PDB file of C-alpha atoms in Angstrom:
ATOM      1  CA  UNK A 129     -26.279  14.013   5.924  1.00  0.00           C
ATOM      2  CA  UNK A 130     -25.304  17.919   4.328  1.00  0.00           C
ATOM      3  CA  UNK A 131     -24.013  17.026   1.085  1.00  0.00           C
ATOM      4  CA  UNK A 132     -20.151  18.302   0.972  1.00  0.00           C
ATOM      5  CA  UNK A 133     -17.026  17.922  -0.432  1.00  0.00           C
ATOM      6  CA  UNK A 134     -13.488  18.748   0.604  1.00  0.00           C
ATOM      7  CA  UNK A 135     -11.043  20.691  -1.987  1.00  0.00           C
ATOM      8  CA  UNK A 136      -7.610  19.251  -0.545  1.00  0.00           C
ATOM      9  CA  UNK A 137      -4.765  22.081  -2.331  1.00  0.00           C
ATOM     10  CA  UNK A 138      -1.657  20.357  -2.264  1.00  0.00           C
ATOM     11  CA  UNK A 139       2.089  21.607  -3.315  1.00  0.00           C
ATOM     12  CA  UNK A 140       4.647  19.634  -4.417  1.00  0.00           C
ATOM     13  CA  UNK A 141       6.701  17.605  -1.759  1.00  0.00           C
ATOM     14  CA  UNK A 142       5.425  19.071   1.140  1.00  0.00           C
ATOM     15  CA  UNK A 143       1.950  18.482   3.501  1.00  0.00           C
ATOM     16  CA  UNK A 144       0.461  21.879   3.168  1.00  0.00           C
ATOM     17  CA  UNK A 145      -0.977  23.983   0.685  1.00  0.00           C
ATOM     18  CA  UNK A 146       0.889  26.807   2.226  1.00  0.00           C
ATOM     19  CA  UNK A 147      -1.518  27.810   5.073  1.00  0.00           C
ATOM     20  CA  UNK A 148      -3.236  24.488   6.227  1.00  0.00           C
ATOM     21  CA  UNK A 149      -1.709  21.139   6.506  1.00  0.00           C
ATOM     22  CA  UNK A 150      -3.428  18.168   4.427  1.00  0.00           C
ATOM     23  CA  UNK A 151      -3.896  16.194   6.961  1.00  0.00           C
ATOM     24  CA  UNK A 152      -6.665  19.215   8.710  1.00  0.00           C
ATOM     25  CA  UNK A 153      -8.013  19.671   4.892  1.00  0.00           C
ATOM     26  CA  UNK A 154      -9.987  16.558   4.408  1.00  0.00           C
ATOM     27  CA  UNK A 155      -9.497  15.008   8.216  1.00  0.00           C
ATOM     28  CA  UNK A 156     -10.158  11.219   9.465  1.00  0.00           C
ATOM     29  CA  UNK A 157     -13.955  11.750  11.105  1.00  0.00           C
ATOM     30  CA  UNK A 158     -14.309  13.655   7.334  1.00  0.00           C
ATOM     31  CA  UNK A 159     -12.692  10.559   6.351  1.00  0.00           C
ATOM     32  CA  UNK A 160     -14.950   8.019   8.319  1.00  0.00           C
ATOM     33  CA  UNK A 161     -18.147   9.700   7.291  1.00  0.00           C
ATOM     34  CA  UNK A 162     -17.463   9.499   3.522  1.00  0.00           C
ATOM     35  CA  UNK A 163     -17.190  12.966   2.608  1.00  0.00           C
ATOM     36  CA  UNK A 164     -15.539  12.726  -0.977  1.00  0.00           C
ATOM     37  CA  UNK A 165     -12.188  14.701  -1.442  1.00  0.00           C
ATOM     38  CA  UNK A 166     -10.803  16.614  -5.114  1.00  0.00           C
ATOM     39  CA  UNK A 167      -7.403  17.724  -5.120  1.00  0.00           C
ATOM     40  CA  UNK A 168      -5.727  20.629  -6.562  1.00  0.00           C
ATOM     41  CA  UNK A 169      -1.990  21.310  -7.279  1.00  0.00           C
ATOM     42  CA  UNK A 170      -2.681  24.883  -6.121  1.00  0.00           C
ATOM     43  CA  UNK A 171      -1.897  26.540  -3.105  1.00  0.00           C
ATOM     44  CA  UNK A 172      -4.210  28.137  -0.750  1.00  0.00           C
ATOM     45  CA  UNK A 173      -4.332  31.524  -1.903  1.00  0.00           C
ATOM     46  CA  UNK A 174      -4.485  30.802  -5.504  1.00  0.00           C
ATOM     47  CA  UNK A 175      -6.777  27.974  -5.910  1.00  0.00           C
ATOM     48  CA  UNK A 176     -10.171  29.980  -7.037  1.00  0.00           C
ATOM     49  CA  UNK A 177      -7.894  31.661  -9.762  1.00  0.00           C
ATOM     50  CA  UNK A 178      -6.711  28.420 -11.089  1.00  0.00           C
ATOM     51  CA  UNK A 179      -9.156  27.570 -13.714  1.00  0.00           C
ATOM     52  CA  UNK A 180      -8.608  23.934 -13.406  1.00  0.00           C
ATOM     53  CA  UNK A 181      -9.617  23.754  -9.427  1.00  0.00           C
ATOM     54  CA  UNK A 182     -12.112  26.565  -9.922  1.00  0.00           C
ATOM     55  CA  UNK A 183     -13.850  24.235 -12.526  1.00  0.00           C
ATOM     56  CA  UNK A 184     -13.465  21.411 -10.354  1.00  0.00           C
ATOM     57  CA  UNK A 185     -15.393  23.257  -7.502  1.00  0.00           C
ATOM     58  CA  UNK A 186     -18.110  24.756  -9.768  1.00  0.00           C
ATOM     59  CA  UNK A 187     -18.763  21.012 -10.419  1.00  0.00           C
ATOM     60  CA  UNK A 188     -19.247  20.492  -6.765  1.00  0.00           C
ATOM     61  CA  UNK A 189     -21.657  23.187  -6.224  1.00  0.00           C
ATOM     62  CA  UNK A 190     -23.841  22.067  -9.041  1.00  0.00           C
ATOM     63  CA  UNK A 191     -24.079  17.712  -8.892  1.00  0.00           C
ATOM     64  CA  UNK A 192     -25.144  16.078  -6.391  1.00  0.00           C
ATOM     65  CA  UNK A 193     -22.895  14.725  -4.056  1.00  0.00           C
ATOM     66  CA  UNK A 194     -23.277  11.338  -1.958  1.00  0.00           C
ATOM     67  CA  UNK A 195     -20.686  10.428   0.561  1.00  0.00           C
ATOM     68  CA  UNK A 196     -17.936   7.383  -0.070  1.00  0.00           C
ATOM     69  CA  UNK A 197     -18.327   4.017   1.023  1.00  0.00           C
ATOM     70  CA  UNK A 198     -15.175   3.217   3.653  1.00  0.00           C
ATOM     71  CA  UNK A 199     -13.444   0.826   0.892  1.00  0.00           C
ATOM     72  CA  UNK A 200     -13.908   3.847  -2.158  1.00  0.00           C
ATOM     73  CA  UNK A 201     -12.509   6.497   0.209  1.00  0.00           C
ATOM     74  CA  UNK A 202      -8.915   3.639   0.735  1.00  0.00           C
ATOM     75  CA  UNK A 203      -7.859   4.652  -2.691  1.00  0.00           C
ATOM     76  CA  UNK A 204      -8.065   8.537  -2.566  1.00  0.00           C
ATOM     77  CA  UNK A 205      -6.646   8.351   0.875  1.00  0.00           C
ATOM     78  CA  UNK A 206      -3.359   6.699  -0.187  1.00  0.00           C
ATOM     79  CA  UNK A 207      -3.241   9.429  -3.345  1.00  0.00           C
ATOM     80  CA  UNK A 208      -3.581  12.569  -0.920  1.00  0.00           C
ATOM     81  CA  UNK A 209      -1.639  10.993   1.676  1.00  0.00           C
ATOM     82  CA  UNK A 210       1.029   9.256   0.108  1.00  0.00           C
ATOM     83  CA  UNK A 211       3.499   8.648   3.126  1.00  0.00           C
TER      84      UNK A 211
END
């Protein structure tokens, strides 16, 4: 297993984060294999200037990241896909 997360950047009331739908961001076989997900409000262009998300991801690169069980990966799933 390659340790790896996915940075899902969402904006509001849409699927996208203005270049890549959500769904393609963090996808099921992703998903199935328990890759862990953070999400950021920003869009796809901005997200490494947003100090919130950029902090986020610099927390990534440094711990140590172990993939989901099926049933921990349910409740992120319903918060970046809510519909």
């Amino acid at each position: 297993d390659v340790p790896f997360a996915c940075v899902v950047c969402k904006l509001k009331l849409v699927d996208t984060d203005g270049l890549v739908a959500t769904r393609s961001q963090w996808p099921d076989d992703l998903q199935k294999c328990g890759v862990p997900v953070v999400t950021s409000s920003s869009n796809h262009f901005m997200v490494m200037a947003n100090p919130t998300a950029a902090k986020a991801i610099a927390e990534l690169a440094r711990e140590k990241l172990a993939r989901w069980t099926s049933d921990y990966t349910d409740t992120p799933r319903k918060v970046v896909f809510p519909h």
